[in-house]
Amino acid sequence: MHRLIRAGALALALAAAAGAALAQTAAPPATASSAAAAPEPQPTDTNAQRARSQPGNNAPMWRAVRDQGGTSTLPGAEKGVLIQPFTRYPGSRWTNAGEAWRQVRNHWLIPYGGALLVIVTLAIALFYWRKGPLGHTPNDGTSGPIERFTPFERAAHWTNAIAFVVLAVSGIVMAFGKFFLLPLIGSTLFGWLTYLLKTAHNLVGPLFAVSLVVVILTFIRSNLPQSGDLRWLARFGGMLGQHEVPSHRFNAGEKVIFWVGVLVLGLTVVGSGLVMDKLVPGLPYLRGDMQLAHMIHNTAAVLMMALFIGHIYIGTIGMRGAYSAMRNGYVNEAWAHEHHELWHEDIRAGRIPAQRSPPEVAPTPPIARA
């Protein structure tokens, strides 16, 4: 019996080996020439053909979406347009406009804009650490005999300054907050905070625009070029020395802030911001228009903030008595002579009045009755 079982197993093994040899003989191995070559991708491929030649490449479908369009019931000038045409913004590759805008924003505006603000802040902090507040004469700002700013000028300045601070803080959080604020407070709180600041940004923007025009009209005459401005610029106002260079009511540095920061950059920020808020009548507000407005707005806003960081520093802790001059409107003669010597000489000579607004009338004390 055991011999019979062993004989059967041996017969099965021999039959299997013979079948494998016969199969190899009947079917010769496939060669490269006998195999079907994969199709080469063609520009005219359909999406199904491209799926065979390059699996995962859906370019024909998106090309059809971009070029052929379709039917859409949505309102708007760009209804039915899912992909913008190709373009090249400054600093981007040749690609569709949406991707080109993203490249400009993420590769240029955000990193270099943020770096500029950090560098300016650190430079001012280093200057304050080494130099301290400028000036030697304190200014109480309440009993000085010279009126530096009228009540209307102070109201225009503070309205514009407060609006600027709201816009600057909200803009910084929206543009750079995910890098320094999101890791600290988490996504939920950061989302609510960003939404709140975006709403404040949109609401305060028109107030900033109106107050900016008022500031320009109010201070433009005092910021016209005068003798001594080039000398002030050449010596950087004497900030690195012990004495300031004589100047008129506003020195050349303040005039640069006015003409570059307030007039040019300020109006650029306002104009591009009104476009982004869709407040300019007659514009179609296409996506390309909004992308250009955003890039201009971001660039001008960062440059404006960089300039005004220095202005805010000088007007607060950077110069003794400067803040009280804008808060109360008055300076004493010693402060005026030290910081704006030519302006002080004009006042003493009677060419400029020391009091430009009607003095406040003290209330009449009540009559005591017996």
Coordinates of C-alpha atoms in Angstrom, one line a residue:
M1 CA 0.0 0.0 0.0
H2 CA 2.7 2.4 0.9
R3 CA 4.5 1.6 -2.3
L4 CA 1.4 2.4 -4.3
I5 CA 1.1 5.8 -2.6
R6 CA 4.7 6.7 -3.2
A7 CA 4.4 5.7 -6.9
G8 CA 1.3 7.9 -7.3
A9 CA 3.0 11.0 -5.8
L10 CA 6.0 10.5 -8.0
A11 CA 3.8 10.3 -11.1
L12 CA 2.0 13.6 -10.2
A13 CA 5.3 15.4 -9.7
L14 CA 6.6 14.2 -13.0
A15 CA 3.4 15.3 -14.7
A16 CA 3.6 18.8 -13.2
A17 CA 7.2 19.3 -14.3
A18 CA 6.4 18.2 -17.8
G19 CA 3.4 20.6 -18.0
A20 CA 5.6 23.6 -16.9
A21 CA 8.2 22.7 -19.5
L22 CA 5.6 22.4 -22.2
A23 CA 4.1 25.8 -21.3
Q24 CA 7.5 27.5 -21.5
T25 CA 8.1 26.0 -24.9
A26 CA 4.7 27.0 -26.3
A27 CA 4.8 30.6 -25.0
P28 CA 8.1 32.3 -25.7
P29 CA 9.1 35.2 -23.4
A30 CA 7.7 38.6 -24.4
T31 CA 10.1 41.1 -25.7
A32 CA 10.1 44.9 -25.8
S33 CA 9.1 44.9 -29.5
S34 CA 6.1 42.6 -28.9
A35 CA 4.7 44.6 -25.9
A36 CA 2.3 47.5 -26.8
A37 CA 4.1 50.9 -26.3
A38 CA 2.4 53.5 -24.0
P39 CA 0.9 56.4 -26.0
E40 CA 2.7 59.6 -26.0
P41 CA 0.8 62.6 -24.6
Q42 CA -0.5 65.0 -27.3
P43 CA -1.7 68.6 -27.0
T44 CA -5.0 67.6 -28.5
D45 CA -5.6 64.7 -26.1
T46 CA -9.0 64.3 -24.4
N47 CA -9.0 63.8 -20.7
A48 CA -9.5 60.1 -21.2
Q49 CA -6.6 59.8 -23.5
R50 CA -4.4 61.8 -21.2
A51 CA -5.4 59.5 -18.3
R52 CA -3.8 56.6 -20.2
S53 CA -0.6 58.5 -21.3
Q54 CA -0.1 60.5 -18.1
P55 CA -2.4 59.2 -15.3
G56 CA -3.4 62.0 -12.9
N57 CA -2.8 64.8 -15.4
N58 CA -6.1 66.5 -15.9
A59 CA -4.8 69.4 -18.0
P60 CA -7.2 68.8 -20.9
M61 CA -10.2 69.1 -18.7
W62 CA -9.0 72.3 -17.1
R63 CA -8.0 73.7 -20.5
A64 CA -11.5 73.0 -21.7
V65 CA -12.9 74.7 -18.6
R66 CA -10.8 77.8 -19.1
D67 CA -11.2 78.1 -22.9
Q68 CA -14.7 76.8 -23.6
G69 CA -16.6 78.3 -20.7
G70 CA -20.1 77.2 -19.9
T71 CA -23.4 78.2 -18.5
S72 CA -23.7 79.9 -15.1
T73 CA -26.6 81.5 -13.3
L74 CA -24.4 83.4 -10.8
P75 CA -24.3 87.2 -11.1
G76 CA -21.1 89.1 -11.8
A77 CA -18.8 90.2 -14.6
E78 CA -16.8 87.0 -14.4
K79 CA -19.6 84.5 -14.1
G80 CA -18.7 81.1 -15.5
V81 CA -14.9 81.9 -15.4
L82 CA -13.2 79.4 -13.1
I83 CA -9.6 79.9 -14.2
Q84 CA -8.1 83.3 -15.0
P85 CA -5.9 83.7 -18.1
F86 CA -2.1 83.4 -17.8
T87 CA -0.1 86.4 -16.9
R88 CA 3.1 87.4 -15.2
Y89 CA 3.0 89.8 -12.2
P90 CA 6.3 91.4 -11.1
G91 CA 8.1 88.7 -9.2
S92 CA 5.9 85.8 -10.4
R93 CA 6.3 83.1 -13.1
W94 CA 4.2 82.9 -16.2
T95 CA 1.1 81.2 -14.9
N96 CA -2.6 81.9 -14.4
A97 CA -3.3 85.2 -12.6
G98 CA -4.5 83.7 -9.4
E99 CA -1.4 81.6 -8.9
A100 CA 0.8 84.6 -10.0
W101 CA -0.8 86.8 -7.4
R102 CA -0.3 84.1 -4.7
Q103 CA 3.4 83.9 -5.7
V104 CA 3.9 87.6 -5.4
R105 CA 2.1 87.7 -2.0
N106 CA 3.8 84.7 -0.4
H107 CA 7.3 85.0 -1.9
W108 CA 7.7 88.8 -1.9
L109 CA 5.1 90.9 -0.1
I110 CA 4.8 88.9 3.1
P111 CA 8.4 88.0 3.9
Y112 CA 10.1 91.2 2.7
G113 CA 7.4 93.4 4.1
G114 CA 7.5 91.8 7.5
A115 CA 11.3 91.9 7.5
L116 CA 11.2 95.6 6.7
L117 CA 8.9 96.4 9.7
V118 CA 11.1 94.3 12.0
I119 CA 14.3 95.9 10.9
V120 CA 12.9 99.4 11.3
T121 CA 11.6 98.6 14.7
L122 CA 14.9 97.1 15.9
A123 CA 16.9 100.0 14.4
I124 CA 14.8 102.5 16.3
A125 CA 15.0 100.5 19.5
L126 CA 18.8 100.4 19.1
F127 CA 18.9 104.1 18.5
Y128 CA 16.9 104.8 21.6
W129 CA 19.1 102.5 23.7
R130 CA 22.2 104.3 22.6
K131 CA 21.0 107.8 22.3
G132 CA 17.9 108.2 24.5
P133 CA 15.3 110.9 24.1
L134 CA 16.4 113.9 21.9
G135 CA 16.4 117.4 23.2
H136 CA 17.5 119.0 26.4
T137 CA 14.5 121.3 27.2
P138 CA 11.4 120.0 28.8
N139 CA 8.1 121.3 27.7
D140 CA 5.1 121.3 30.0
G141 CA 2.8 121.9 27.0
T142 CA 0.2 123.8 29.1
S143 CA 1.7 127.2 30.0
G144 CA 3.9 127.8 27.0
P145 CA 3.4 131.1 25.3
I146 CA 3.6 129.7 21.7
E147 CA 0.7 127.9 20.1
R148 CA 2.2 125.2 17.9
F149 CA -1.1 123.4 16.9
T150 CA -4.6 124.8 16.9
P151 CA -7.5 122.8 18.2
F152 CA -8.6 122.0 14.7
E153 CA -5.1 120.9 13.7
R154 CA -4.9 118.6 16.7
A155 CA -8.4 117.2 16.1
A156 CA -7.5 116.4 12.5
H157 CA -4.2 114.8 13.5
W158 CA -5.6 112.7 16.3
T159 CA -8.5 111.5 14.2
N160 CA -6.2 110.4 11.4
A161 CA -3.6 109.0 13.8
I162 CA -6.2 106.8 15.7
A163 CA -7.6 105.5 12.4
F164 CA -4.1 104.8 11.2
V165 CA -3.3 102.8 14.3
V166 CA -6.4 100.7 13.9
L167 CA -5.7 100.0 10.3
A168 CA -2.0 99.2 10.9
V169 CA -2.7 96.8 13.8
S170 CA -5.5 95.0 11.9
G171 CA -3.4 94.9 8.7
I172 CA -0.4 93.5 10.5
V173 CA -2.5 90.7 12.2
M174 CA -4.2 89.8 8.9
A175 CA -1.0 89.7 6.9
F176 CA 1.6 88.4 9.4
G177 CA -0.5 87.1 12.4
K178 CA -0.3 83.5 11.5
F179 CA 3.4 83.6 12.0
F180 CA 3.6 85.2 15.4
L181 CA 0.1 85.2 16.9
L182 CA -1.6 82.0 15.7
P183 CA 0.9 79.7 17.6
L184 CA 0.2 81.7 20.8
I185 CA -3.6 81.9 20.9
G186 CA -4.7 79.0 18.8
S187 CA -6.7 78.8 15.6
T188 CA -10.2 79.4 17.1
L189 CA -9.4 82.6 18.9
F190 CA -7.1 83.8 16.1
G191 CA -10.0 83.2 13.6
W192 CA -12.4 85.3 15.6
L193 CA -9.8 88.0 16.3
T194 CA -8.9 88.2 12.6
Y195 CA -12.6 88.5 11.6
L196 CA -13.1 91.2 14.1
L197 CA -10.1 93.2 12.9
K198 CA -11.0 92.7 9.3
T199 CA -14.4 94.2 10.0
A200 CA -12.8 97.1 11.9
H201 CA -10.3 97.6 9.0
N202 CA -13.1 97.9 6.5
L203 CA -15.1 100.3 8.6
V204 CA -12.3 102.5 9.7
G205 CA -10.8 102.7 6.2
P206 CA -13.2 105.4 4.9
L207 CA -12.7 107.5 8.1
F208 CA -8.9 107.3 7.5
A209 CA -9.5 108.4 3.9
V210 CA -11.5 111.5 4.8
S211 CA -9.3 112.5 7.7
L212 CA -6.2 112.1 5.5
V213 CA -7.5 114.6 3.0
V214 CA -8.2 117.0 5.9
V215 CA -4.7 116.6 7.2
I216 CA -3.2 117.2 3.8
L217 CA -5.2 120.4 3.3
T218 CA -4.5 121.6 6.8
F219 CA -0.7 121.1 6.9
I220 CA 0.4 121.4 3.3
R221 CA 1.3 125.1 3.5
S222 CA 3.6 124.5 6.4
N223 CA 5.3 121.7 4.6
L224 CA 6.3 123.5 1.5
P225 CA 10.1 123.6 0.9
Q226 CA 12.0 126.4 2.5
S227 CA 15.6 127.6 3.0
G228 CA 17.6 125.4 5.3
D229 CA 15.8 122.1 4.4
L230 CA 18.6 120.7 2.3
R231 CA 21.1 121.6 5.1
W232 CA 18.9 119.8 7.6
L233 CA 18.8 116.7 5.4
A234 CA 22.5 116.8 4.7
R235 CA 23.3 116.7 8.5
F236 CA 20.3 114.4 9.3
G237 CA 18.9 117.2 11.5
G238 CA 21.9 116.9 13.8
M239 CA 20.4 113.9 15.5
L240 CA 23.8 112.3 15.9
G241 CA 25.3 115.4 17.4
Q242 CA 24.5 117.6 20.3
H243 CA 22.5 120.3 18.6
E244 CA 19.8 120.3 16.1
V245 CA 20.0 122.0 12.7
P246 CA 17.8 125.2 12.7
S247 CA 14.5 124.6 10.9
H248 CA 11.1 126.2 10.4
R249 CA 7.8 125.1 11.9
F250 CA 8.4 121.6 10.4
N251 CA 11.9 120.4 9.7
A252 CA 12.9 118.6 6.5
G253 CA 12.4 115.2 8.1
E254 CA 8.8 116.0 8.9
K255 CA 8.3 117.3 5.4
V256 CA 9.6 114.1 3.9
I257 CA 7.1 112.2 6.1
F258 CA 4.4 114.5 4.9
W259 CA 5.1 114.4 1.2
V260 CA 6.2 110.7 0.9
G261 CA 4.3 109.1 3.7
V262 CA 1.1 111.1 4.0
L263 CA 0.6 112.4 0.5
V264 CA 2.0 109.8 -1.9
L265 CA 1.8 106.6 0.1
G266 CA -1.3 107.7 2.0
L267 CA -3.3 108.5 -1.1
T268 CA -2.1 105.3 -2.7
V269 CA -3.2 103.2 0.3
V270 CA -6.6 105.0 0.3
G271 CA -7.2 104.6 -3.4
S272 CA -6.3 100.9 -3.5
G273 CA -8.2 100.3 -0.3
L274 CA -11.4 101.9 -1.7
V275 CA -11.1 99.7 -4.8
M276 CA -10.8 96.6 -2.5
D277 CA -13.8 97.8 -0.5
K278 CA -15.7 98.2 -3.9
L279 CA -16.4 101.9 -3.1
V280 CA -15.2 103.4 -6.3
P281 CA -18.2 103.7 -8.8
G282 CA -17.9 102.5 -12.3
L283 CA -15.3 99.8 -11.9
P284 CA -16.1 96.2 -13.0
Y285 CA -14.2 94.8 -10.0
L286 CA -12.7 91.8 -11.8
R287 CA -10.4 89.4 -10.0
G288 CA -7.4 90.8 -11.8
D289 CA -8.3 94.3 -10.7
M290 CA -8.6 93.2 -7.1
Q291 CA -5.3 91.4 -7.3
L292 CA -3.5 94.5 -8.6
A293 CA -5.2 96.6 -6.0
H294 CA -4.1 94.2 -3.2
M295 CA -0.5 94.2 -4.3
I296 CA -0.4 98.0 -4.5
H297 CA -2.2 98.4 -1.2
N298 CA 0.1 95.9 0.6
T299 CA 3.3 97.5 -0.7
A300 CA 2.2 101.1 0.0
A301 CA 0.9 100.2 3.5
V302 CA 4.1 98.5 4.6
L303 CA 6.2 101.4 3.3
M304 CA 3.9 103.9 5.0
M305 CA 4.0 102.0 8.3
A306 CA 7.8 101.8 8.1
L307 CA 8.0 105.6 7.8
F308 CA 5.4 106.3 10.5
I309 CA 7.1 104.0 13.0
G310 CA 9.8 106.6 13.1
H311 CA 7.3 109.5 13.2
I312 CA 5.4 107.9 16.1
Y313 CA 8.7 107.3 17.9
I314 CA 9.8 110.9 17.6
G315 CA 6.4 112.2 18.6
T316 CA 6.2 110.1 21.8
I317 CA 9.3 108.9 23.6
G318 CA 11.9 109.9 21.1
M319 CA 11.9 113.7 21.7
R320 CA 11.2 115.5 25.0
G321 CA 8.1 117.6 24.9
A322 CA 6.9 116.5 21.4
Y323 CA 3.9 114.6 22.7
S324 CA 2.7 117.3 24.9
A325 CA 2.9 119.8 22.0
M326 CA 0.4 117.8 20.0
R327 CA -1.7 116.9 23.1
N328 CA -2.1 120.5 24.4
G329 CA -1.1 122.5 21.4
Y330 CA 1.5 124.8 23.2
V331 CA 5.2 124.8 23.6
N332 CA 7.5 127.1 25.6
E333 CA 10.0 129.4 23.9
A334 CA 13.0 127.4 25.0
W335 CA 11.6 124.2 23.3
A336 CA 10.7 126.2 20.2
H337 CA 14.2 127.7 20.0
E338 CA 16.0 124.4 20.5
H339 CA 14.0 122.3 18.0
H340 CA 12.7 124.9 15.4
E341 CA 15.0 127.8 15.7
L342 CA 14.0 129.5 12.4
W343 CA 10.3 129.2 13.3
H344 CA 10.9 130.7 16.7
E345 CA 12.8 133.6 15.2
D346 CA 9.9 134.4 12.8
I347 CA 7.6 134.4 15.8
R348 CA 9.8 136.8 17.8
A349 CA 10.1 139.1 14.8
G350 CA 6.3 139.2 14.5
R351 CA 6.2 137.5 11.0
I352 CA 4.2 134.6 12.5
P353 CA 1.7 135.0 15.3
A354 CA 2.4 133.2 18.5
Q355 CA -1.3 132.6 19.1
R356 CA -3.2 131.5 16.0
S357 CA -6.5 130.5 17.5
P358 CA -8.9 132.5 19.8
P359 CA -7.7 132.0 23.4
E360 CA -10.1 130.1 25.6
V361 CA -12.2 132.3 27.8
A362 CA -12.1 131.3 31.4
P363 CA -15.6 130.8 32.9
T364 CA -17.0 133.6 35.0
P365 CA -17.0 132.5 38.7
P366 CA -20.5 132.6 40.2
I367 CA -21.4 135.6 42.3
A368 CA -21.6 134.8 46.0
R369 CA -24.9 135.7 47.6
A370 CA -25.2 136.9 51.1

